[in-house]
mmCIF file of C-alpha atoms in Angstrom:
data_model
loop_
_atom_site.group_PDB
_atom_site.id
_atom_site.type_symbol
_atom_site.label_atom_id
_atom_site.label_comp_id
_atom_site.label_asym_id
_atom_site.label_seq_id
_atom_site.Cartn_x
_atom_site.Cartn_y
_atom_site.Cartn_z
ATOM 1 C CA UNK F 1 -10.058 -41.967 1.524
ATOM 2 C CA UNK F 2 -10.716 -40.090 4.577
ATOM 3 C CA UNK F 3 -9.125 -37.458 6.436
ATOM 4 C CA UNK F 4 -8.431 -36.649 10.301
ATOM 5 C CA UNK F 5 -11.244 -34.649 9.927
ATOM 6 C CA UNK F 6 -13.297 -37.510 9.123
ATOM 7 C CA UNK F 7 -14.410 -36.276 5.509
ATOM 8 C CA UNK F 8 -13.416 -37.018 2.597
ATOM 9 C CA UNK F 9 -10.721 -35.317 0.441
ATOM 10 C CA UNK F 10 -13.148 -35.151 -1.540
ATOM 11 C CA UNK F 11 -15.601 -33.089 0.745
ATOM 12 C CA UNK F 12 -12.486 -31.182 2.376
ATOM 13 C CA UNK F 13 -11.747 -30.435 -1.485
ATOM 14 C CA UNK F 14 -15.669 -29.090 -1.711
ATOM 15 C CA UNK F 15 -15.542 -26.897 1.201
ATOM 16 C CA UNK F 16 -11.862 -25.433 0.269
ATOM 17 C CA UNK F 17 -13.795 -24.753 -2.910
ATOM 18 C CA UNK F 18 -16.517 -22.764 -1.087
ATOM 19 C CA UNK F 19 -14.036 -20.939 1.072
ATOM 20 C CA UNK F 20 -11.979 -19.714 -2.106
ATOM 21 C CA UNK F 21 -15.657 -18.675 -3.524
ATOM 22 C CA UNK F 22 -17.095 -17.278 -0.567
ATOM 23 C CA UNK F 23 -13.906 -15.605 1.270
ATOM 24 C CA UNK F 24 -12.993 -12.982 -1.212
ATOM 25 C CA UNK F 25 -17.075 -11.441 -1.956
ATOM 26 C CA UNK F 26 -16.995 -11.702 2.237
ATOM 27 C CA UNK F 27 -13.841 -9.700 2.301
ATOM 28 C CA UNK F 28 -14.543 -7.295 -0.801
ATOM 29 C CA UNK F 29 -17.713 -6.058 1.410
ATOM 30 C CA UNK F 30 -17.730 -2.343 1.862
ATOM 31 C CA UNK F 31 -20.454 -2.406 4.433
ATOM 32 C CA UNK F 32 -21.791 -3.888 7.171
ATOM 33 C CA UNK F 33 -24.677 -3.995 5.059
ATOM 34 C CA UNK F 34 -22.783 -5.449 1.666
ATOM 35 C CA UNK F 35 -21.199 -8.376 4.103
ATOM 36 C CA UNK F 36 -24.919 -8.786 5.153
ATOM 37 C CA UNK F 37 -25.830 -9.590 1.664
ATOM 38 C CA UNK F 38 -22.494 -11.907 0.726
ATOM 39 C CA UNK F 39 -23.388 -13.832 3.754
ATOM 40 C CA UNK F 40 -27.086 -14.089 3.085
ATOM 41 C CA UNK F 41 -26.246 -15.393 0.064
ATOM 42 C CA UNK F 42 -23.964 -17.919 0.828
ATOM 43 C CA UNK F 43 -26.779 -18.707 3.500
ATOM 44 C CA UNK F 44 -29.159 -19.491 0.781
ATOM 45 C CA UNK F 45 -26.977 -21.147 -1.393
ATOM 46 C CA UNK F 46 -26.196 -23.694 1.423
ATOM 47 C CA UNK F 47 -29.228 -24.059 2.118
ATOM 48 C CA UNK F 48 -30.536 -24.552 -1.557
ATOM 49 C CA UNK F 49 -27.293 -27.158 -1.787
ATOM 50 C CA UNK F 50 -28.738 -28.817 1.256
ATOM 51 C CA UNK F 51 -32.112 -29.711 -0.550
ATOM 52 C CA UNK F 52 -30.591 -30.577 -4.080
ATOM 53 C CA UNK F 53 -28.585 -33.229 -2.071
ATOM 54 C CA UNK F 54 -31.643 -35.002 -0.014
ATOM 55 C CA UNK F 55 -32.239 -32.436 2.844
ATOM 56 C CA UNK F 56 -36.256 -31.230 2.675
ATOM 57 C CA UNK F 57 -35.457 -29.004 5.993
ATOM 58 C CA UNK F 58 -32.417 -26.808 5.225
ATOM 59 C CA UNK F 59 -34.528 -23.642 3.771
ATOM 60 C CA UNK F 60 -36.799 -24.319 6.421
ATOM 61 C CA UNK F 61 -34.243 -24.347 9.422
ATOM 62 C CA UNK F 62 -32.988 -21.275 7.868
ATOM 63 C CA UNK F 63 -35.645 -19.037 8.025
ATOM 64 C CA UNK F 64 -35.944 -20.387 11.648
ATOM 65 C CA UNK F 65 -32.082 -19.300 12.290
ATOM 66 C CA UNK F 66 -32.988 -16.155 10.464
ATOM 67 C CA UNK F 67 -36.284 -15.464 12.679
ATOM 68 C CA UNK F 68 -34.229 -16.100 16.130
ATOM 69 C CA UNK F 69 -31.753 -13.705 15.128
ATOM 70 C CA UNK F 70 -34.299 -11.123 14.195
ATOM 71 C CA UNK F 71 -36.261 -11.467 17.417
ATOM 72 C CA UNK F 72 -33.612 -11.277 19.757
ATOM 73 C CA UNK F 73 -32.073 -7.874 17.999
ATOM 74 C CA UNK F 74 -36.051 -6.792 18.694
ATOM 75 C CA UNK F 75 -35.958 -7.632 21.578
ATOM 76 C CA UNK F 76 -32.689 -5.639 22.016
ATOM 77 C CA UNK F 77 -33.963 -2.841 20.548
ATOM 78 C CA UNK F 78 -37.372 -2.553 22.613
ATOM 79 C CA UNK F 79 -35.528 -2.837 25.889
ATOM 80 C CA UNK F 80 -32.978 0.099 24.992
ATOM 81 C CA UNK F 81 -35.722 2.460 23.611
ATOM 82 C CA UNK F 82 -37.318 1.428 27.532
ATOM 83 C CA UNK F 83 -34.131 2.083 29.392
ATOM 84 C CA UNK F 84 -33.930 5.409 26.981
ATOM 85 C CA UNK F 85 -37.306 6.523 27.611
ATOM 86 C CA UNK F 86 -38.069 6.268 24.235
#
């Protein structure tokens, strides 16, 4: 059967699943830096999930996601410490 969403209940059941799993750790964060970690995590998990079920890129596209992010706060940072004088 599929839903409006054009998944199965099946698969809406999954990700309900992951929300129930993942929400709480995300909201039990202390820190910036704890979130950081829950999220990571999850990230990887995903990611691992993604290859178990046939996908060879997911780890791969994540360390790319992972990289962009990381450059552009870098990037950030250089041109503040310019406009700072620093």
């Amino acid at each position: 059967m599929t839903t409006v969403s054009g998944m199965s209940s099946e698969a809406a059941q999954r990700l309900r699943n992951l929300a129930e799993f993942w929400g709480p750790r995300m909201a039990a964060a202390a820190t910036d830096a704890d979130l950081v970690k829950v999220v990571f995590d999850r990230a990887k998990a995903a990611a691992k999930r993604a290859q178990r079920n046939g996908d060879p890129t997911a780890m791969h596209e994540l360390a790319k996601a992972l990289d962009a992010w990381a450059s552009a706060m870098e990037e950030r940072e250089a041109k503040r410490q310019s406009r700072n004088g620093a």
